[in-house]
Amino acid sequence: MARPKASSLTIAELQDLLDQKVAQEKGKLPSLRKKRDKLASQLEEIEKEIAVLEIGGPAKPTTRSKRGRKPGRKPKKAGTAKATTGAKKVAKKGGRKPVTTKKAAKKKKTASVKKKGGRKPAAKKTTVSKRIGKMTLPAAITKVLSESTEPMTTEAIRNAIKDQKLIKRFSKSFQQQVGIALSRHKEFKRKGRGLYS
C-alpha cells in the first residue's frame, strides 16, 4: 500500500501521526534509562579501582646485599699463615710483646675511659614529628557531613574539605579517595545515588 503524501493529509491526520511517533520514541525511555544507570554504576566501580591503584601503587622490591668475599681478594696461603703463627710463638718465648693493631689500641682506650668515668655515652635523642593541624580523611568527611543538614554528593564533600582546609595535601584523584572512604566506612550512610549523610 502506497504511503499517502504529507500534502494530501489534513492537519488532524498529521497531528495523529506526530503523536504516534512521539509515543513510539517515549516507549524507548525505560530501556535507555536502565542502560544509563548500568553504565553509570560500571563507571563508578572503574573510578574506585583507579583510585585504589593510584593511592597504593606497586611495592618496590628491596635489594639485599650479597654476603660473601669481595672480588679481588686472594686467599691466604698456608705457608704464610704458618710463618705468622711461628713468629708469634717465638715472640712469646723471648718475652717480646706482639705488635698491636690500630683497632685493638682504640678498643683498649675506650675500655679504659669507661672504667675511669663509669658513665655511659648519652644516647641520641630521636626527633618525633608533631602532627599539628592534620586530620584523617574519614574525620574530615564526618566533620563536613555533621555540619550539613542535607545529604551531600562526593563532589560537594570534596569541595567543603578543600574550602575548610581540613587536609593539607590534595592529589588529582582526591574525589575518588573520598568516594572510597564513604563506601568503606559504615558510619557514612548512603541516602541515594551519589548522596551520603
Coordinates of N, CA and C in Angstrom, one line a residue:
M1 N 0.9 -1.2 0.0 CA 0.0 0.0 0.0 C 0.9 1.2 0.0
A2 N 0.6 2.1 -0.9 CA 1.4 3.4 -1.1 C 1.2 4.3 0.1
R3 N 2.3 4.9 0.6 CA 2.2 5.8 1.7 C 1.6 7.2 1.2
P4 N 0.6 7.7 1.9 CA 0.0 9.0 1.4 C 1.0 10.1 1.6
K5 N 0.9 11.1 0.6 CA 1.8 12.2 0.7 C 1.4 13.2 1.8
A6 N 2.3 13.9 2.4 CA 2.0 14.8 3.5 C 1.1 15.9 3.1
S7 N 1.2 16.3 1.8 CA 0.4 17.4 1.3 C -1.1 17.1 1.2
S8 N -1.3 15.7 1.0 CA -2.7 15.3 0.9 C -3.4 15.0 2.2
L9 N -2.6 15.1 3.3 CA -3.2 14.8 4.7 C -3.7 16.1 5.3
T10 N -4.7 15.9 6.2 CA -5.3 17.0 6.9 C -4.4 17.3 8.1
I11 N -4.7 18.4 8.8 CA -3.9 18.8 10.0 C -4.2 17.8 11.1
A12 N -5.4 17.3 11.2 CA -5.7 16.3 12.3 C -4.9 15.0 12.0
E13 N -4.9 14.6 10.7 CA -4.1 13.4 10.4 C -2.6 13.5 10.7
L14 N -2.1 14.7 10.3 CA -0.7 15.0 10.6 C -0.4 15.0 12.1
Q15 N -1.3 15.5 12.9 CA -1.2 15.6 14.3 C -1.2 14.2 14.9
D16 N -2.1 13.3 14.4 CA -2.1 11.9 14.8 C -0.8 11.2 14.6
L17 N -0.3 11.4 13.4 CA 1.0 10.7 13.0 C 2.1 11.2 13.9
L18 N 2.1 12.5 14.2 CA 3.1 13.1 15.1 C 3.0 12.5 16.5
D19 N 1.8 12.4 17.0 CA 1.5 11.8 18.4 C 2.0 10.4 18.4
Q20 N 1.7 9.6 17.3 CA 2.2 8.2 17.3 C 3.7 8.1 17.4
K21 N 4.4 9.0 16.6 CA 5.8 9.0 16.6 C 6.4 9.3 18.0
V22 N 5.8 10.3 18.6 CA 6.3 10.7 20.0 C 6.1 9.6 21.0
A23 N 4.9 8.9 20.9 CA 4.6 7.8 21.8 C 5.6 6.7 21.6
Q24 N 5.9 6.4 20.3 CA 6.9 5.4 20.0 C 8.3 5.7 20.5
E25 N 8.7 6.9 20.5 CA 10.0 7.3 21.0 C 10.0 7.3 22.5
K26 N 8.9 7.7 23.1 CA 8.8 7.7 24.6 C 8.9 6.2 25.1
G27 N 8.4 5.3 24.4 CA 8.4 3.9 24.8 C 9.9 3.4 25.0
K28 N 10.8 4.0 24.3 CA 12.2 3.6 24.5 C 12.9 4.2 25.8
L29 N 12.2 5.1 26.4 CA 12.8 5.7 27.6 C 13.2 4.8 28.7
P30 N 12.3 3.8 29.1 CA 12.7 2.9 30.2 C 13.9 2.1 30.0
S31 N 14.1 1.6 28.7 CA 15.3 0.8 28.4 C 16.5 1.7 28.4
L32 N 16.4 2.9 27.9 CA 17.5 3.8 27.8 C 17.9 4.2 29.2
R33 N 17.0 4.5 30.1 CA 17.3 4.9 31.5 C 18.0 3.7 32.2
K34 N 17.5 2.5 32.0 CA 18.1 1.3 32.6 C 19.6 1.1 32.1
K35 N 19.8 1.4 30.8 CA 21.1 1.3 30.3 C 22.0 2.3 30.8
R36 N 21.5 3.5 31.0 CA 22.3 4.6 31.6 C 22.7 4.4 33.0
D37 N 21.8 3.8 33.8 CA 22.1 3.5 35.2 C 23.2 2.4 35.3
K38 N 23.1 1.4 34.4 CA 24.0 0.3 34.4 C 25.4 0.9 34.1
L39 N 25.5 1.7 33.0 CA 26.8 2.3 32.6 C 27.4 3.2 33.7
A40 N 26.5 3.9 34.4 CA 27.0 4.8 35.5 C 27.5 4.0 36.7
S41 N 26.9 2.9 37.0 CA 27.4 2.1 38.1 C 28.8 1.4 37.7
Q42 N 28.9 1.0 36.4 CA 30.1 0.5 36.0 C 31.3 1.5 36.0
L43 N 30.9 2.7 35.6 CA 31.9 3.8 35.6 C 32.4 4.1 37.0
E44 N 31.4 4.1 38.0 CA 31.8 4.4 39.4 C 32.7 3.3 39.9
E45 N 32.5 2.0 39.6 CA 33.4 0.9 40.0 C 34.8 1.1 39.4
I46 N 34.8 1.5 38.2 CA 36.1 1.7 37.5 C 36.9 2.8 38.2
E47 N 36.2 3.9 38.5 CA 36.8 5.0 39.2 C 37.4 4.6 40.5
K48 N 36.6 3.8 41.2 CA 37.1 3.3 42.6 C 38.4 2.5 42.4
E49 N 38.4 1.6 41.4 CA 39.6 0.8 41.2 C 40.8 1.6 40.8
I50 N 40.6 2.6 40.0 CA 41.7 3.5 39.6 C 42.2 4.3 40.8
A51 N 41.3 4.7 41.7 CA 41.7 5.5 42.9 C 42.5 4.6 43.8
V52 N 42.1 3.3 44.0 CA 42.8 2.4 44.8 C 44.2 2.1 44.3
L53 N 44.4 2.0 43.0 CA 45.7 1.8 42.4 C 46.6 3.0 42.5
E54 N 46.0 4.2 42.4 CA 46.8 5.4 42.5 C 47.2 5.7 43.9
I55 N 46.4 5.3 44.9 CA 46.8 5.5 46.3 C 47.8 4.5 46.7
G56 N 47.6 3.2 46.5 CA 48.6 2.2 46.9 C 49.8 2.1 46.1
G57 N 49.6 1.7 44.9 CA 50.8 1.6 44.0 C 51.5 0.3 44.3
P58 N 52.3 -0.2 43.3 CA 53.1 -1.4 43.5 C 54.2 -1.2 44.4
A59 N 54.5 -2.2 45.3 CA 55.6 -2.1 46.2 C 56.9 -2.3 45.5
K60 N 57.9 -1.5 45.9 CA 59.2 -1.5 45.3 C 60.0 -2.7 45.9
P61 N 60.6 -3.5 45.0 CA 61.4 -4.6 45.5 C 62.6 -4.2 46.3
T62 N 62.9 -4.8 47.4 CA 64.0 -4.4 48.2 C 65.2 -5.2 47.8
T63 N 66.4 -4.6 47.6 CA 67.6 -5.2 47.2 C 68.4 -5.6 48.4
R64 N 68.8 -6.9 48.5 CA 69.6 -7.3 49.6 C 71.0 -7.4 49.2
S65 N 71.9 -7.0 50.0 CA 73.3 -7.0 49.7 C 73.8 -8.5 49.8
K66 N 74.5 -8.9 48.8 CA 75.0 -10.3 48.8 C 76.2 -10.4 49.8
R67 N 76.1 -11.4 50.6 CA 77.2 -11.7 51.5 C 78.2 -12.6 50.8
G68 N 79.4 -12.4 51.2 CA 80.5 -13.2 50.6 C 81.8 -12.5 50.5
R69 N 82.7 -13.1 49.9 CA 84.0 -12.5 49.8 C 84.0 -11.5 48.7
K70 N 84.6 -10.3 48.9 CA 84.7 -9.2 47.9 C 85.6 -9.7 46.8
P71 N 85.2 -9.3 45.5 CA 86.1 -9.7 44.4 C 87.5 -9.0 44.5
G72 N 88.5 -9.7 44.0 CA 89.8 -9.1 44.0 C 90.7 -9.6 45.2
R73 N 90.1 -10.2 46.2 CA 90.9 -10.7 47.3 C 91.4 -12.1 47.1
K74 N 92.6 -12.3 47.4 CA 93.1 -13.6 47.2 C 93.2 -14.4 48.5
P75 N 92.9 -15.7 48.5 CA 93.0 -16.4 49.7 C 94.4 -16.5 50.3
K76 N 94.5 -16.5 51.6 CA 95.9 -16.6 52.2 C 96.5 -17.9 52.0
K77 N 97.7 -17.9 51.7 CA 98.5 -19.2 51.5 C 98.8 -19.8 52.9
A78 N 98.8 -21.2 52.8 CA 99.1 -21.9 54.1 C 100.4 -21.7 54.6
G79 N 101.4 -21.4 53.7 CA 102.8 -21.2 54.2 C 102.9 -19.9 55.0
T80 N 102.3 -18.8 54.5 CA 102.4 -17.5 55.2 C 101.7 -17.6 56.6
A81 N 100.5 -18.3 56.6 CA 99.8 -18.5 57.9 C 100.7 -19.2 58.9
K82 N 101.3 -20.2 58.5 CA 102.2 -21.0 59.4 C 103.4 -20.1 59.9
A83 N 103.9 -19.3 59.0 CA 105.0 -18.4 59.4 C 104.6 -17.4 60.4
T84 N 103.4 -16.8 60.3 CA 103.0 -15.8 61.3 C 102.7 -16.5 62.6
T85 N 102.1 -17.7 62.6 CA 101.9 -18.3 63.9 C 103.2 -18.7 64.6
G86 N 104.2 -19.1 63.8 CA 105.5 -19.4 64.3 C 106.2 -18.2 64.9
A87 N 106.0 -17.0 64.2 CA 106.7 -15.8 64.7 C 106.0 -15.4 66.1
K88 N 104.7 -15.6 66.2 CA 104.1 -15.2 67.5 C 104.6 -16.1 68.6
K89 N 104.8 -17.4 68.3 CA 105.3 -18.3 69.4 C 106.7 -17.9 69.8
V90 N 107.5 -17.5 68.8 CA 108.9 -17.1 69.2 C 108.9 -15.8 70.0
A91 N 107.9 -14.9 69.7 CA 107.8 -13.6 70.4 C 107.4 -13.9 71.9
K92 N 106.5 -14.9 72.1 CA 106.1 -15.2 73.4 C 107.2 -15.8 74.3
K93 N 108.0 -16.7 73.6 CA 109.2 -17.3 74.3 C 110.2 -16.3 74.7
G94 N 110.5 -15.3 73.8 CA 111.5 -14.4 74.0 C 111.1 -13.2 74.9
G95 N 109.9 -13.1 75.3 CA 109.4 -12.1 76.2 C 109.0 -10.8 75.4
R96 N 108.9 -10.9 74.1 CA 108.5 -9.7 73.3 C 107.0 -9.6 73.2
K97 N 106.5 -8.4 73.3 CA 105.0 -8.2 73.2 C 104.6 -8.2 71.7
P98 N 103.5 -8.9 71.3 CA 103.1 -8.8 69.9 C 102.7 -7.4 69.5
V99 N 102.9 -7.1 68.3 CA 102.5 -5.8 67.8 C 101.0 -5.6 67.7
T100 N 100.5 -4.6 68.4 CA 99.0 -4.4 68.4 C 98.6 -3.5 67.2
T101 N 97.5 -3.8 66.7 CA 97.0 -3.0 65.5 C 96.3 -1.8 66.0
K102 N 95.9 -0.9 65.1 CA 95.2 0.4 65.5 C 93.9 0.1 66.1
K103 N 93.1 -0.9 65.6 CA 91.8 -1.2 66.1 C 91.9 -1.7 67.5
A104 N 92.8 -2.6 67.8 CA 93.0 -3.1 69.2 C 93.4 -2.0 70.1
A105 N 94.2 -1.0 69.7 CA 94.6 0.1 70.5 C 93.4 1.0 70.9
K106 N 92.5 1.2 69.9 CA 91.3 2.0 70.1 C 90.4 1.4 71.1
K107 N 90.2 0.0 71.0 CA 89.3 -0.7 71.9 C 89.8 -0.6 73.3
K108 N 91.2 -0.7 73.5 CA 91.7 -0.6 74.9 C 91.5 0.8 75.4
K109 N 91.6 1.8 74.6 CA 91.5 3.2 75.0 C 90.1 3.5 75.5
T110 N 89.1 3.0 74.7 CA 87.7 3.2 75.1 C 87.3 2.4 76.3
A111 N 87.9 1.2 76.5 CA 87.7 0.4 77.7 C 88.2 1.1 78.9
S112 N 89.4 1.8 78.8 CA 89.9 2.5 80.0 C 89.1 3.7 80.3
V113 N 88.6 4.4 79.3 CA 87.8 5.6 79.5 C 86.5 5.2 80.3
K114 N 85.9 4.1 79.9 CA 84.7 3.6 80.6 C 84.9 3.3 82.0
K115 N 86.1 2.6 82.3 CA 86.4 2.3 83.7 C 86.6 3.5 84.5
K116 N 87.3 4.5 84.0 CA 87.5 5.7 84.8 C 86.3 6.5 85.0
G117 N 85.5 6.8 84.0 CA 84.3 7.6 84.2 C 83.2 6.9 84.7
G118 N 82.9 5.7 84.3 CA 81.8 4.9 84.7 C 80.5 5.3 84.2
R119 N 80.5 6.3 83.3 CA 79.2 6.8 82.7 C 79.1 6.3 81.2
K120 N 77.9 5.9 80.9 CA 77.7 5.5 79.5 C 77.5 6.7 78.6
P121 N 77.9 6.7 77.4 CA 77.6 7.8 76.5 C 76.2 8.1 76.3
A122 N 75.8 9.3 76.3 CA 74.4 9.7 76.2 C 73.8 9.3 74.8
A123 N 72.6 8.7 74.9 CA 72.0 8.2 73.6 C 71.5 9.4 72.9
K124 N 71.5 9.3 71.6 CA 71.0 10.4 70.7 C 69.5 10.5 70.9
K125 N 69.0 11.7 71.0 CA 67.6 11.9 71.1 C 66.9 11.8 69.7
T126 N 65.9 11.0 69.7 CA 65.2 10.8 68.4 C 64.1 11.9 68.3
T127 N 64.1 12.5 67.2 CA 63.1 13.6 67.0 C 61.8 13.0 66.5
V128 N 60.7 13.3 67.1 CA 59.4 12.8 66.7 C 58.6 13.9 66.1
S129 N 58.2 13.7 64.9 CA 57.4 14.7 64.1 C 56.1 14.9 64.7
K130 N 55.8 16.2 65.1 CA 54.5 16.5 65.7 C 53.4 16.8 64.6
R131 N 52.3 16.1 64.7 CA 51.3 16.3 63.7 C 50.3 17.3 64.3
I132 N 50.4 18.5 63.8 CA 49.5 19.6 64.3 C 48.7 20.1 63.1
G133 N 47.4 20.1 63.3 CA 46.5 20.7 62.2 C 46.2 19.7 61.1
K134 N 46.7 18.4 61.3 CA 46.4 17.4 60.3 C 45.2 16.6 60.7
M135 N 44.4 16.2 59.8 CA 43.1 15.4 60.0 C 43.1 14.3 59.0
T136 N 42.6 13.1 59.5 CA 42.4 12.0 58.5 C 41.2 12.3 57.6
L137 N 41.2 11.6 56.5 CA 40.1 11.8 55.5 C 38.7 11.4 56.1
P138 N 38.6 10.2 56.8 CA 37.3 9.9 57.4 C 36.8 11.0 58.4
A139 N 37.8 11.5 59.2 CA 37.4 12.5 60.2 C 37.0 13.8 59.5
A140 N 37.6 14.1 58.4 CA 37.2 15.4 57.7 C 35.8 15.2 57.1
I141 N 35.5 14.0 56.5 CA 34.2 13.8 55.9 C 33.1 13.8 57.0
T142 N 33.4 13.2 58.2 CA 32.5 13.3 59.3 C 32.2 14.7 59.7
K143 N 33.2 15.5 59.8 CA 33.0 16.9 60.2 C 32.1 17.7 59.2
V144 N 32.4 17.5 57.9 CA 31.6 18.1 56.8 C 30.2 17.7 56.8
L145 N 29.9 16.4 57.0 CA 28.6 15.9 57.0 C 27.8 16.3 58.2
S146 N 28.5 16.4 59.3 CA 27.8 16.8 60.6 C 27.3 18.3 60.5
E147 N 28.0 19.1 59.7 CA 27.7 20.5 59.6 C 26.6 20.7 58.6
S148 N 26.3 19.7 57.7 CA 25.3 19.8 56.7 C 23.9 19.3 57.1
T149 N 22.8 19.9 56.8 CA 21.5 19.5 57.2 C 20.9 18.5 56.1
E150 N 21.5 18.5 55.0 CA 21.0 17.6 53.9 C 22.1 16.7 53.4
P151 N 21.8 15.5 52.8 CA 22.8 14.6 52.2 C 23.6 15.4 51.1
M152 N 24.9 15.0 51.0 CA 25.8 15.6 50.1 C 26.4 14.6 49.1
T153 N 26.8 15.1 48.0 CA 27.5 14.3 47.0 C 29.0 14.3 47.3
T154 N 29.7 13.4 46.6 CA 31.1 13.3 46.8 C 31.8 14.5 46.4
E155 N 31.3 15.2 45.3 CA 32.0 16.4 44.8 C 31.8 17.5 45.9
A156 N 30.6 17.6 46.4 CA 30.3 18.7 47.4 C 31.2 18.4 48.7
I157 N 31.3 17.2 49.1 CA 32.1 16.9 50.3 C 33.6 17.2 50.0
R158 N 34.1 16.9 48.8 CA 35.5 17.2 48.4 C 35.7 18.7 48.5
N159 N 34.7 19.5 47.9 CA 34.9 21.0 47.9 C 34.9 21.6 49.3
A160 N 34.0 21.0 50.2 CA 33.9 21.5 51.5 C 35.2 21.3 52.3
I161 N 35.8 20.1 52.1 CA 37.1 19.8 52.8 C 38.2 20.7 52.3
K162 N 38.2 21.0 51.0 CA 39.2 21.9 50.4 C 39.0 23.3 50.9
D163 N 37.7 23.8 51.0 CA 37.4 25.2 51.4 C 37.8 25.4 52.9
Q164 N 37.5 24.4 53.7 CA 37.8 24.5 55.1 C 39.3 24.1 55.4
K165 N 40.0 23.6 54.4 CA 41.4 23.3 54.6 C 41.6 22.3 55.7
L166 N 40.8 21.3 55.7 CA 40.9 20.2 56.8 C 42.0 19.3 56.5
I167 N 42.4 19.1 55.2 CA 43.5 18.3 54.9 C 44.5 19.1 54.1
K168 N 45.8 19.0 54.4 CA 46.8 19.9 53.8 C 47.1 19.5 52.3
R169 N 47.3 18.3 52.0 CA 47.7 17.9 50.7 C 46.5 17.2 49.9
F170 N 46.3 17.6 48.6 CA 45.3 17.0 47.8 C 45.9 16.5 46.5
S171 N 45.5 15.3 46.1 CA 46.0 14.7 44.9 C 45.0 14.9 43.8
K172 N 45.3 14.5 42.6 CA 44.4 14.6 41.5 C 43.2 13.7 41.6
S173 N 43.4 12.6 42.3 CA 42.3 11.6 42.5 C 41.6 11.8 43.9
F174 N 41.6 13.0 44.4 CA 41.1 13.2 45.7 C 39.6 12.9 45.8
Q175 N 38.8 13.2 44.8 CA 37.4 12.9 44.8 C 37.1 11.4 44.8
Q176 N 38.0 10.6 44.1 CA 37.8 9.2 44.1 C 38.2 8.6 45.5
Q177 N 39.2 9.2 46.2 CA 39.5 8.8 47.5 C 38.4 9.1 48.5
V178 N 37.7 10.2 48.3 CA 36.5 10.5 49.2 C 35.4 9.4 48.9
G179 N 35.2 9.0 47.7 CA 34.2 8.0 47.4 C 34.5 6.7 48.0
I180 N 35.8 6.3 48.0 CA 36.3 5.0 48.6 C 36.1 5.1 50.1
A181 N 36.4 6.2 50.7 CA 36.2 6.3 52.2 C 34.8 6.2 52.6
L182 N 33.9 6.8 51.7 CA 32.5 6.8 52.0 C 31.9 5.4 51.9
S183 N 32.4 4.6 50.9 CA 31.9 3.2 50.7 C 32.5 2.3 51.7
R184 N 33.7 2.5 52.3 CA 34.3 1.6 53.2 C 33.9 1.7 54.6
H185 N 33.6 2.9 55.1 CA 33.3 3.2 56.5 C 31.8 3.1 56.7
K186 N 31.4 2.3 57.7 CA 30.0 2.1 57.9 C 29.2 3.3 58.5
E187 N 30.0 4.2 59.1 CA 29.3 5.3 59.8 C 28.7 6.3 58.7
F188 N 29.1 6.2 57.5 CA 28.6 7.0 56.4 C 27.4 6.3 55.7
K189 N 26.2 6.9 55.8 CA 25.0 6.2 55.2 C 24.7 6.8 53.8
R190 N 24.4 5.9 52.9 CA 24.0 6.3 51.6 C 22.5 6.6 51.5
K191 N 22.2 7.8 51.1 CA 20.8 8.2 51.0 C 20.2 8.1 49.6
G192 N 21.0 7.8 48.6 CA 20.6 7.8 47.2 C 21.8 7.6 46.3
R193 N 21.6 7.7 45.0 CA 22.7 7.5 44.1 C 23.7 8.7 44.2
G194 N 24.8 8.5 44.8 CA 25.8 9.5 45.0 C 25.6 10.5 46.1
L195 N 24.6 10.2 47.0 CA 24.3 11.1 48.1 C 24.6 10.3 49.4
Y196 N 25.3 11.0 50.4 CA 25.7 10.5 51.6 C 25.4 11.4 52.8
S197 N 25.2 10.9 54.0 CA 24.9 11.7 55.2 C 25.7 11.1 56.4

